[in-house]
XYZ file of C-alpha atoms in Angstrom:
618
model
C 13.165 15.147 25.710
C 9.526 15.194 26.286
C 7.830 12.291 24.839
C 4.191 12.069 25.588
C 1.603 9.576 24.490
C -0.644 9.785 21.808
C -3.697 7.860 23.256
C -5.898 10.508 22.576
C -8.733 9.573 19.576
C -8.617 11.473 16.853
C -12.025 11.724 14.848
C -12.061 12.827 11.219
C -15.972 14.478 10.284
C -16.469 13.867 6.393
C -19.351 14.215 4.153
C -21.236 16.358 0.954
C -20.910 19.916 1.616
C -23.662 21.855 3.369
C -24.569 18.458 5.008
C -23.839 19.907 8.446
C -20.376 18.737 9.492
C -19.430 21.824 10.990
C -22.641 22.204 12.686
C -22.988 18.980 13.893
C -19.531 19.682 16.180
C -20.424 23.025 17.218
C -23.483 21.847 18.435
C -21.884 18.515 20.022
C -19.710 20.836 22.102
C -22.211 22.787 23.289
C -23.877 20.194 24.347
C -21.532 18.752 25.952
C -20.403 22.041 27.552
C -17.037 22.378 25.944
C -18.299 25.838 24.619
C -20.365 28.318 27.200
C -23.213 30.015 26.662
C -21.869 33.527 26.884
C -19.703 32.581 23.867
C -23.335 30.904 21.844
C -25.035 34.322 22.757
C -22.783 36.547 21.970
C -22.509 34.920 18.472
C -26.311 35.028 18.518
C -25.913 38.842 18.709
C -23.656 38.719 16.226
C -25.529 36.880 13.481
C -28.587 38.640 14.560
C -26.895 42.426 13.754
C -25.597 40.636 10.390
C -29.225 39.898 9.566
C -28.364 36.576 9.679
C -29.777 33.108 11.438
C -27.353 31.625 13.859
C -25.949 28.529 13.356
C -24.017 26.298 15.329
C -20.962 25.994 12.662
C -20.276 29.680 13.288
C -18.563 28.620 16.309
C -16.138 26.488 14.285
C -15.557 29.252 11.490
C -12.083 30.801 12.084
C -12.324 32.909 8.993
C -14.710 35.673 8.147
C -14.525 34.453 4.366
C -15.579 30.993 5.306
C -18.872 32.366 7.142
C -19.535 34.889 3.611
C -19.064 31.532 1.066
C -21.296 29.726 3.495
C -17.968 26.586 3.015
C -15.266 25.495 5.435
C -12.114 25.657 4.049
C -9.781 24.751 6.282
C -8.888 21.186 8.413
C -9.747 22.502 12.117
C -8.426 20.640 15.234
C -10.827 20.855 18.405
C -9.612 19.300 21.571
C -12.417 17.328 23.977
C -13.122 15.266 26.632
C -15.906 13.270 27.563
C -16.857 11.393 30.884
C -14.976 7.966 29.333
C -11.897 9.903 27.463
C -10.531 12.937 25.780
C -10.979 12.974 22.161
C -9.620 15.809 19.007
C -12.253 16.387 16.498
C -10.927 17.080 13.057
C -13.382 18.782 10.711
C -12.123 18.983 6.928
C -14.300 19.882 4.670
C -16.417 18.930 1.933
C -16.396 21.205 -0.529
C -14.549 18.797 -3.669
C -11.994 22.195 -4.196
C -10.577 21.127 -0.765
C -10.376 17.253 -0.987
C -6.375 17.598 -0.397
C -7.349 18.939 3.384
C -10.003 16.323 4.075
C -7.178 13.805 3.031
C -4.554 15.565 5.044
C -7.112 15.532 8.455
C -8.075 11.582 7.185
C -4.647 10.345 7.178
C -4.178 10.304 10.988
C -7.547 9.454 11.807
C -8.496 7.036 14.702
C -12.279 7.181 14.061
C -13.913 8.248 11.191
C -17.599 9.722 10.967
C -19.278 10.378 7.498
C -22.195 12.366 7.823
C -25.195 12.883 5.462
C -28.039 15.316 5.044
C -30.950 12.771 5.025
C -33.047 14.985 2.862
C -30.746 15.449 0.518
C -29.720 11.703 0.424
C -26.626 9.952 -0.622
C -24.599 12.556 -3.203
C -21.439 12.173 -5.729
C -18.851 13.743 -3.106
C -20.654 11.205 -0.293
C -19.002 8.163 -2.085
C -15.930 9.988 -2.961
C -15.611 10.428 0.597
C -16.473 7.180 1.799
C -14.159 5.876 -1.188
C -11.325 7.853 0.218
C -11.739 6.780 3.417
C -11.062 3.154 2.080
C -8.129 4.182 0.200
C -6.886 5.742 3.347
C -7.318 2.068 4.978
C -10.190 3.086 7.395
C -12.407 0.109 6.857
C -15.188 1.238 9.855
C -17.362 4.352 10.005
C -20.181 5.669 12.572
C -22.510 6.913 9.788
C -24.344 10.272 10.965
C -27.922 11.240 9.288
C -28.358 14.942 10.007
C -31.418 17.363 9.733
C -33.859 14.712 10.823
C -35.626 17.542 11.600
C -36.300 19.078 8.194
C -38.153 15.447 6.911
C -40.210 15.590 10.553
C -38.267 12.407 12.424
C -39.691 10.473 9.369
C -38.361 6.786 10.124
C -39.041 5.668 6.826
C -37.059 8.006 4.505
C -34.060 7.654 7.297
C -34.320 3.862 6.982
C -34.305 4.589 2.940
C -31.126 7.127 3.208
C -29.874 4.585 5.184
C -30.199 1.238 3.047
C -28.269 3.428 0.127
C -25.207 4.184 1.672
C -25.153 0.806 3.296
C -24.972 -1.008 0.529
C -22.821 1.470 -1.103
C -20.457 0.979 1.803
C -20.672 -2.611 1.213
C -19.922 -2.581 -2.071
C -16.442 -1.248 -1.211
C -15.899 -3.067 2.245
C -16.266 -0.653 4.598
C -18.629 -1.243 7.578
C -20.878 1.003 9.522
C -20.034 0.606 13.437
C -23.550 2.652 14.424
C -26.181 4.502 12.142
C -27.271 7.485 14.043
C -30.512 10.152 12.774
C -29.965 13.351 14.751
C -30.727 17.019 14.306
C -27.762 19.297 14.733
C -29.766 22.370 15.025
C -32.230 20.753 18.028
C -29.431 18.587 19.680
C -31.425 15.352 19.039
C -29.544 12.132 19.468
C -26.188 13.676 19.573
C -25.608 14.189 23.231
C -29.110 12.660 24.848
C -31.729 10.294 23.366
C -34.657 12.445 21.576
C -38.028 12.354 22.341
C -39.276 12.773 18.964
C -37.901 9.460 17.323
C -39.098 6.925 19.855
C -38.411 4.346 17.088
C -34.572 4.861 17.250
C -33.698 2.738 20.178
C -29.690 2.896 19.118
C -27.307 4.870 21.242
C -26.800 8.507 20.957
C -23.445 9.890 19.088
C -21.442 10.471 22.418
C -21.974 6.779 23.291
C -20.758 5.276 20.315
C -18.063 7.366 20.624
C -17.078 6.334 24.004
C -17.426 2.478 23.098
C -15.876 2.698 19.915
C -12.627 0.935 20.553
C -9.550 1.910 19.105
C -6.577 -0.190 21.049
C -7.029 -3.269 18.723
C -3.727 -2.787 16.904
C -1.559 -2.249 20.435
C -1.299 -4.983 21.685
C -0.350 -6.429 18.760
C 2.919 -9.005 18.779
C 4.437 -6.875 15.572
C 6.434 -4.135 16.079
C 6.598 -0.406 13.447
C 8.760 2.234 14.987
C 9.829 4.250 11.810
C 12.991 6.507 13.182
C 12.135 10.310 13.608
C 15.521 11.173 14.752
C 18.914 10.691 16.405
C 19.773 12.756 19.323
C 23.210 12.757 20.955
C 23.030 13.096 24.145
C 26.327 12.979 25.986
C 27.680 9.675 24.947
C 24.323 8.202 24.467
C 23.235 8.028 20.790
C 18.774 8.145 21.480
C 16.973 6.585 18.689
C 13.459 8.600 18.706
C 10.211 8.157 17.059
C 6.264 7.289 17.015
C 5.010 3.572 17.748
C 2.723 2.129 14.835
C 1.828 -0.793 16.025
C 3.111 -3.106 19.001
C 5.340 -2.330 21.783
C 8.666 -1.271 22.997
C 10.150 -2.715 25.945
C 14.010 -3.092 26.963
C 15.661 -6.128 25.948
C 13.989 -6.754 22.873
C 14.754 -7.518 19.417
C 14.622 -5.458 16.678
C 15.941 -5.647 12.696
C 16.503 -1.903 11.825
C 15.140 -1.693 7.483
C 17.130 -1.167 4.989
C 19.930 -2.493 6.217
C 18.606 -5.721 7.742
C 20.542 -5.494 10.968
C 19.350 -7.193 13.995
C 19.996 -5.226 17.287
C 18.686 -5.396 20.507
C 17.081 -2.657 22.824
C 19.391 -1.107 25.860
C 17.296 1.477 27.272
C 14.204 3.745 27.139
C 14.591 6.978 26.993
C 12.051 10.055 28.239
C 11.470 13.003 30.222
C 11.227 13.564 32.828
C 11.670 9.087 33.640
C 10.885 6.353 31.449
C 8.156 3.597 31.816
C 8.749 -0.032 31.664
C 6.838 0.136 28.197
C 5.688 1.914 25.343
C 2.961 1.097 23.349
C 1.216 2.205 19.643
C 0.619 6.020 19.567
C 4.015 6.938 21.954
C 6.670 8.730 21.251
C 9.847 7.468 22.824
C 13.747 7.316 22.813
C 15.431 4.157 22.624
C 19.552 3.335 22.759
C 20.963 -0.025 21.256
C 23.310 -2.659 22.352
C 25.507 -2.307 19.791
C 26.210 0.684 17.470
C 24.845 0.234 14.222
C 24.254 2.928 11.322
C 20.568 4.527 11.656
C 19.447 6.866 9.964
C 16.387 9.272 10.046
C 13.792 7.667 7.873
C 14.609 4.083 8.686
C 11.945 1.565 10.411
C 12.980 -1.142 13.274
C 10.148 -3.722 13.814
C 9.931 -7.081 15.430
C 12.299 -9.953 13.858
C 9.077 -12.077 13.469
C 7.482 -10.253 11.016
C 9.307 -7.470 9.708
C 7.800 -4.971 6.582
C 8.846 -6.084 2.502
C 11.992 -4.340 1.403
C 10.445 -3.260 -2.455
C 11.453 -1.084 -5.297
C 8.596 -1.632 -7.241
C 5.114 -2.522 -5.440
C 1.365 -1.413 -6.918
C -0.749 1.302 -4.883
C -3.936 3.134 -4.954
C -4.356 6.700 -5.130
C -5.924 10.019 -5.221
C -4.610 12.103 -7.616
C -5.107 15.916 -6.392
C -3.847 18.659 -9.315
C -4.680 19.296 -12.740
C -1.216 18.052 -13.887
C -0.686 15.538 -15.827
C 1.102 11.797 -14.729
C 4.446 12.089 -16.389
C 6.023 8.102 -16.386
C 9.568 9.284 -16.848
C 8.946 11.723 -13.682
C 10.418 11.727 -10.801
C 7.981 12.246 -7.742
C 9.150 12.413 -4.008
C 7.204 9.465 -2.044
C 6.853 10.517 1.845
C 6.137 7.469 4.044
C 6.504 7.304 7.809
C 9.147 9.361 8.143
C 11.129 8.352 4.893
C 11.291 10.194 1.976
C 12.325 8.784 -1.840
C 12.604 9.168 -5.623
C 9.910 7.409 -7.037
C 8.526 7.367 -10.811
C 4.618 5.819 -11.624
C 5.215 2.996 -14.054
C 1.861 2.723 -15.502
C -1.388 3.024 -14.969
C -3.542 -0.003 -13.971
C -6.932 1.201 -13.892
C -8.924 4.680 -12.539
C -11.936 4.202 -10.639
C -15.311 6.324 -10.880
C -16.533 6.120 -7.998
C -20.134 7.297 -8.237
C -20.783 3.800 -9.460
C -17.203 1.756 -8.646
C -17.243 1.121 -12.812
C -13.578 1.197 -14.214
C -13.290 4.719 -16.385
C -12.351 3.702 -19.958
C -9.571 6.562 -19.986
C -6.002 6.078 -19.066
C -5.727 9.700 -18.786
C -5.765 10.642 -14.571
C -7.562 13.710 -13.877
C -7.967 15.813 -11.212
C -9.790 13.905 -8.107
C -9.239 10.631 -9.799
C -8.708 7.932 -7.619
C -6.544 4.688 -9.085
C -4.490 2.256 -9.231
C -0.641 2.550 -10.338
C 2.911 0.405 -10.242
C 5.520 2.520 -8.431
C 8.758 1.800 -9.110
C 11.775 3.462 -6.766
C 15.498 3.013 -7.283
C 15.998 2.694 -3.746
C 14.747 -0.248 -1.290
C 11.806 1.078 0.528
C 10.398 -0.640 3.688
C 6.702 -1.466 3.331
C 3.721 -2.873 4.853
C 0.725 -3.797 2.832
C -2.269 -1.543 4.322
C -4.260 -4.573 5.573
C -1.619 -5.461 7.610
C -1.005 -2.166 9.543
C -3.145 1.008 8.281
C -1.073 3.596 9.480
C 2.542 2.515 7.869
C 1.110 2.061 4.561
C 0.079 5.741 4.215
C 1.892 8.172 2.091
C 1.769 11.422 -0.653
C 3.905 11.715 -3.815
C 5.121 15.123 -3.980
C 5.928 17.508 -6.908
C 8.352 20.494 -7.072
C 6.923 20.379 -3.070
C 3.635 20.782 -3.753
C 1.143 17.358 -2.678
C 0.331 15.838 -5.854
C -1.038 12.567 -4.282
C -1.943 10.163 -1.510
C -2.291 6.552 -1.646
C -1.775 3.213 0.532
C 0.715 0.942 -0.279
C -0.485 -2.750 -1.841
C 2.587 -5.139 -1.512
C 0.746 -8.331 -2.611
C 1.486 -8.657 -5.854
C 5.318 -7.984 -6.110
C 8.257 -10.104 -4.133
C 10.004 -8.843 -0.829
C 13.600 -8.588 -1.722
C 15.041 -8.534 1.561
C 18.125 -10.563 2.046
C 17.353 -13.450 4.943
C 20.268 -13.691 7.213
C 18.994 -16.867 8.686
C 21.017 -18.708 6.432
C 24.464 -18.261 8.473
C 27.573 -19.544 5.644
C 29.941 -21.281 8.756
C 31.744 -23.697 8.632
C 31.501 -23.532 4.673
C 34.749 -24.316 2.607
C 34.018 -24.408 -1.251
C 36.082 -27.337 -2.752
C 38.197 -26.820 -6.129
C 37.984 -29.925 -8.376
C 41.002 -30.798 -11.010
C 38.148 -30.380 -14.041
C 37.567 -26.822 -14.397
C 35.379 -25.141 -16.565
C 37.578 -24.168 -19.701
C 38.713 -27.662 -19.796
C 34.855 -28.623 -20.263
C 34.802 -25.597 -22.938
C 37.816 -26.862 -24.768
C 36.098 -30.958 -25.305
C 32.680 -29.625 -26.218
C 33.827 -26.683 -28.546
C 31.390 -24.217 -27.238
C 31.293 -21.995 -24.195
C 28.613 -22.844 -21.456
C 25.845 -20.392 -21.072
C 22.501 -19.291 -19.449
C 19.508 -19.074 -22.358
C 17.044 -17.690 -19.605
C 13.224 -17.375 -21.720
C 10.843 -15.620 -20.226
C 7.220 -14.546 -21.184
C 4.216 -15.536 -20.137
C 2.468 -18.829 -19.749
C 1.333 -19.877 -22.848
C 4.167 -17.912 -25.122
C 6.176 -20.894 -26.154
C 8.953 -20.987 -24.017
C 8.907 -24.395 -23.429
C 8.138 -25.602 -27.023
C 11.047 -23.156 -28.541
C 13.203 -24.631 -25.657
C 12.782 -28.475 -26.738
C 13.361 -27.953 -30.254
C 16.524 -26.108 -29.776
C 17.931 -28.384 -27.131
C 17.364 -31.453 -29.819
C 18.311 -29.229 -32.770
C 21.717 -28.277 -31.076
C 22.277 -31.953 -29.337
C 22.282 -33.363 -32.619
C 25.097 -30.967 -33.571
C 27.086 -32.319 -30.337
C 26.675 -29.344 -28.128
C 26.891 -30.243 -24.345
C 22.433 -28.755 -23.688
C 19.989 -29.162 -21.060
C 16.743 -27.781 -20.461
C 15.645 -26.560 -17.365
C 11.934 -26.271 -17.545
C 9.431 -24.365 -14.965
C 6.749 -27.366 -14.735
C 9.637 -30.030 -14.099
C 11.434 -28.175 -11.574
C 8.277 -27.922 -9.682
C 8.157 -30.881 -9.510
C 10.828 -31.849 -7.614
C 13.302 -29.676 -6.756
C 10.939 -26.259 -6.266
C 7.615 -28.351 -4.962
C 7.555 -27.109 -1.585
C 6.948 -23.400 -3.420
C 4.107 -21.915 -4.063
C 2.677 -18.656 -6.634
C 2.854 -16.167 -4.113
C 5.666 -13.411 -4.897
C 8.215 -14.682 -2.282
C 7.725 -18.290 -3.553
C 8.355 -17.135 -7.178
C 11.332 -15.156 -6.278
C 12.810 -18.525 -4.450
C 11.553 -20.353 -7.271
C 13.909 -18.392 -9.497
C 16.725 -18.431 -7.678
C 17.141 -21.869 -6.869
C 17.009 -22.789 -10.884
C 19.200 -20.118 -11.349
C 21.842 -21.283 -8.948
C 21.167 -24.768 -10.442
C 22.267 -23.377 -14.351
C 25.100 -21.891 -12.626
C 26.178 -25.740 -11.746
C 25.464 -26.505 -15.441
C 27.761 -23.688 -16.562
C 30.102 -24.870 -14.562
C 29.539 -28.718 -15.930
C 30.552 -26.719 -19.332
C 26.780 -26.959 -20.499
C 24.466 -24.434 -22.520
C 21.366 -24.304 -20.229
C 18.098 -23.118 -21.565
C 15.945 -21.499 -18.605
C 11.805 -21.716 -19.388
C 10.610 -19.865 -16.781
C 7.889 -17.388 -16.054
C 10.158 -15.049 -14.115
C 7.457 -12.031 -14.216
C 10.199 -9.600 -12.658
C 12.602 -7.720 -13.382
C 14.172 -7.257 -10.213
C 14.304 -11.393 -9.802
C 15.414 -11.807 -13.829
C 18.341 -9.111 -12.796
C 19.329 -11.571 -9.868
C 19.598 -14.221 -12.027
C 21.630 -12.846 -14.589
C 23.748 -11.667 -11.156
C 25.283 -14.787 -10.625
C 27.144 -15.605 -13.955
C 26.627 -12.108 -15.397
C 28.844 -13.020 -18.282
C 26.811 -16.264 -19.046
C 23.661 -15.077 -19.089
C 21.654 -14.250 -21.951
C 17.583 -13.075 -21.584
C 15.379 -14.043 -24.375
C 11.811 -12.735 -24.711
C 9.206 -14.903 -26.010
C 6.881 -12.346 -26.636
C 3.066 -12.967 -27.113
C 0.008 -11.116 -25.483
C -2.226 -12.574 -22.563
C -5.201 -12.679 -25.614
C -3.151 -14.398 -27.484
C -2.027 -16.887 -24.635
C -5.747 -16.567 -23.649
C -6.525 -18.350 -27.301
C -3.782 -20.833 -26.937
C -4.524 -21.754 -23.139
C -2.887 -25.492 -23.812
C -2.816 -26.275 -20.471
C -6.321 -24.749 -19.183
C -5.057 -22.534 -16.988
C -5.858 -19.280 -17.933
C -9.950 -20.745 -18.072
C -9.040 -21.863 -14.501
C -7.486 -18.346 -13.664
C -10.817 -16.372 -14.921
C -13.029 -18.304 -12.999
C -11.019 -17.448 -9.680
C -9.636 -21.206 -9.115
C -5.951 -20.159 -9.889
C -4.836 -17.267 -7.296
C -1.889 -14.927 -8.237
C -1.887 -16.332 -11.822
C 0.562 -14.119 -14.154
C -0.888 -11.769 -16.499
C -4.637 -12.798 -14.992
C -4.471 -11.748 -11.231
C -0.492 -10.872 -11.077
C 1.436 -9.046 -12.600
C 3.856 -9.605 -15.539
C 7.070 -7.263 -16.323
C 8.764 -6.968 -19.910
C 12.724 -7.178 -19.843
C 13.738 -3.490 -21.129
C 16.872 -4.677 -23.205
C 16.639 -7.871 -23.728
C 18.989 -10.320 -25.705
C 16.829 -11.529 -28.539
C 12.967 -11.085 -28.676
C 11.317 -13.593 -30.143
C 7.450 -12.898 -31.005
C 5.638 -16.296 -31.044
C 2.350 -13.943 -32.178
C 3.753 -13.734 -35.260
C 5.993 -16.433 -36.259
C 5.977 -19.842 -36.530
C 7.589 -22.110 -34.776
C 10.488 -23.494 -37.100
C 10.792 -19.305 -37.165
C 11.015 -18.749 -33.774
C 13.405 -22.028 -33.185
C 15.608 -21.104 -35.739
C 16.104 -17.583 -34.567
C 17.111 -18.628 -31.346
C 19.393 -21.763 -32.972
C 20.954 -19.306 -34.711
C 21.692 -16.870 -31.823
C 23.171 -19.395 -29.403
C 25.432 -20.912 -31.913
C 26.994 -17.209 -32.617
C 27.424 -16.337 -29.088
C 28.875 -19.913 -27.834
C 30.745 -21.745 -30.388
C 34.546 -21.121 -30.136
């Protein structure tokens, strides 16, 4: 096995076609004598019988069609070094035919450099790029201004050029590490300081490069080491893969996703010896202490901090063929080294991002970048991408063709990986002499879960207390369990956050589950915005448990807003409120919908009267 490290930068060159990208390397090399000059001369000859002026990009162009359409087409890889470190350049192109290469170099970029033609200015396919840079979780650029030459080392149009894409940068959170005018055709600023913009007293392009620093993320205390492979090897079983973040050591603890088991490390594996330690960007072998199932595709991490385990989660992406997004699709999702089923659930929003405005159109085009719910029928391990960049990359593919490429936001939907901190020992349920059918029997009605759910403002609550009285009066054994009151009290250590919400809904659902038992009809009012969490619920007394929809639209709610809290949740002062800033999901096949929009409530209270009374009374 020959694991090596994977120290070495990689630098991704984007930007508007015809603004120099290729040039600007082919010149950087020279200058930095990666290229000699019998090669530059003889190409000189070349261009010169082809009645053509030489450029500096010629020495990048692999293909003679590339030099004819005057385009680069393809993602080239050129290996480096500097004085400080070695470096590989990746140049992907700009023409907007060949976004799915520039995405494809992007991905596994350390360092990312968007270059503009300051004559030209700031163009359409200069924010897409910059955009997609973002959505590829690279939040820091070095911003190149090329052909200062062709405006005369004007300061004032570069400063111009330069307060545009700034702010445009700004408006979508990415930073500019170093703004740098140069002229790829005279060398200026790229390798040594020019004479001819005294005014410029930043550093030239191969000295931000060298202090651009790229080891924040290893020594990070979190650990991402998604498995590449099993290899037996005699009777060792070696665990291999690529380090994401953190760092590998023997002895230390790892939970191995999806199967949640914890496992500790027993040696490090590598030809032709193993180090003491392995850090973000090796590859290395590993062996356990104990043999658990792994599988290629699975992620071990720290025990601290591990990734969500999520079938559904929200994402943004770049959609990159003139096919249409079919919701009852399925697309394969590769991420890290995993591959699954996947279907796109809806469509949140699409972005234009000449001028960040949300496009009115559902319909996703070619090129389009936005924002979807993914929903997968298998448990997928997932960081969000501001947590770690690099695990929260993937594409959706199509009959094997790259449809799309997005990063993963987790925020927004629960993490439904079982805790095994809870440890059941020493645990011995206790049988009492009063057992539920007894209970069933006095009262003359079967227990049961009513669990409503809709959102805030539907009428769960209301529809719940008029039933409860309604039905007490008729001697049924009802209680109410209502979201507010259990919050309370029993659920006010929890916050709105997705985890706290799926907590929130399992403790009051193991509390109507001691109701049943009691022999009572329970009515649930509860939020419960997911499916997944809802499905749990009805999990624990499957045969109980009835889901009611109390239907009614967040403008409707909006109007009603008894409480004030969707005025609070517009003006920011309510985080992760449902329907507002987080997101609700509709049961599919539910018991009994009731749609408050529309009825009344004696209506709506006598539906759901009605509907208990023929599914509980003996």
């Amino acid at each position: 096995m020959n694991f090596e490290s994977s120290e070495i930068p990689k630098i991704v060159i984007v930007g508007h076609v015809d603004h120099g990208k290729s040039s600007f390397i082919g010149r950087f090399l020279y200058d930095i004598q990666e290229i000699t000059e019998e090669k530059v001369l003889e190409l000189k000859k070349a261009s010169e019988s082809r009645g053509v002026e030489f450029e500096f990009a010629f020495l990048l162009d692999a293909l003679q069609d590339e030099r004819d359409q005057g385009i680069t087409i393809d993602t080239t890889r050129i290996f480096f070094k500097t004085k400080t470190r070695k470096y590989v350049f990746i140049d992907s192109p700009g023409h907007k035919e060949f976004i799915r290469n520039m995405i494809t170099g992007a991905a596994s970029a350390d360092i990312a450099v968007l270059i503009v033609d300051v004559n030209e200015g700031v163009k359409q396919q200069t924010r897409k790029h910059a955009y997609l840079l973002k959505l590829l979780g690279i939040e820091t650029v070095i911003t190149i201004y090329n052909k200062m030459d062709l405006i005369k080392y004007n300061e004032d149009k570069f400063k111009k050029t330069r307060v545009k894409l700034d702010n445009y940068l700004s408006d979508i959170n990415v930073q500019s590490y170093a703004s740098i005018p140069v002229s790829s055709k005279l060398g200026d600023n790229i390798s040594t300081k020019s004479k001819k913009m005294e005014w410029y007293i930043g550093k030239t392009f191969i000295e931000v490069l060298d202090s651009f620093d790229i080891s924040k993320n290893s020594d990070s205390e979190f650990l991402r080491f998604p498995v590449q492979d099993i290899y037996k090897i005699k009777d060792k079983r070696v665990i291999v893969g690529k380090i994401e973040l953190g760092k590998l050591s023997k002895g230390k603890d790892l939970i191995f996703l999806p199967s949640n088991e914890r496992v500790k490390i027993k040696t490090l594996e590598a030809w032709p010896s193993a180090r003491k330690e392995y850090q973000r960007g090796d590859s290395v072998g590993i062996t356990l202490t104990e043999q658990i199932f792994v599988d290629k595709g699975n992620m071990a991490s720290d025990t601290v901090k591990p990734p969500k385990l999520m079938n559904r989660f929200e994402s943004n992406i770049f959609w990159l063929t003139g096919k249409k997004i079919f919701f009852n699709k399925n697309y394969l999702m590769k991420i890290n080294t995993g591959e699954y089923q996947i279907r796109i659930k809806e469509i949140k929003n699409i972005v234009d991002t000449e001028n960040l405005n949300l496009k009115r159109s559902k319909n996703v085009e070619k090129n389009d970048i936005c924002e979807v719910v993914i929903h997968s029928s298998q448990l997928i391990p997932l960081d969000d991408y501001s947590f770690n960049k690099s695990t929260a990359r993937f594409c959706l593919l199509d009959d094997e063709e790259i449809v799309a490429g997005g990063i993963i936001n987790s925020k927004n939907y629960p993490d439904q990986r079982e805790k095994n901190e809870y440890i059941k020992k020493n645990i011995v349920p206790v049988n009492f002499s009063v057992n539920e059918i007894d209970r069933s029997i006095k009262f003359n009605h079967r227990p049961g879960i009513i669990w409503l759910t809709g959102l805030s403002g539907s009428g769960k609550s209301t529809i719940a207390k008029n039933v409860e009285k309604k039905l007490f009066k008729k001697n049924y054994n009802i209680f109410s369990l209502d979201g507010d009151n259990l919050r309370i009290g029993l659920n006010k250590n929890l916050a709105f956050s997705p985890e706290d919400r799926t907590e929130n809904i399992r403790r009051t659902a193991e509390v109507a589950k001691l109701f049943t038992q009691a022999g009572f009809i329970v009515l649930v009012s509860l939020i419960s915005p997911y499916r997944s969490e809802r499905k749990r619920a009805r999990d624990i007394r499957p045969e109980l448990f009835r889901e009611i929809y109390i239907k009614a639209s967040v403008e409707v709610c909006l109007k009603r807003d008894v409480k004030g809290l969707y005025a609070k949740a517009l003006k920011g002062e309510i985080k992760d409120f449902t329907g507002i800033s987080s997101p609700y999901e509709e049961p599919e096949k539910p018991s009994l919908i009731i749609n408050t929009s529309k009825e009344e409530v004696e209506e709506s209270v006598r539906k759901l009267e009605n509907f208990i009374e023929k599914e509980f009374s003996f």
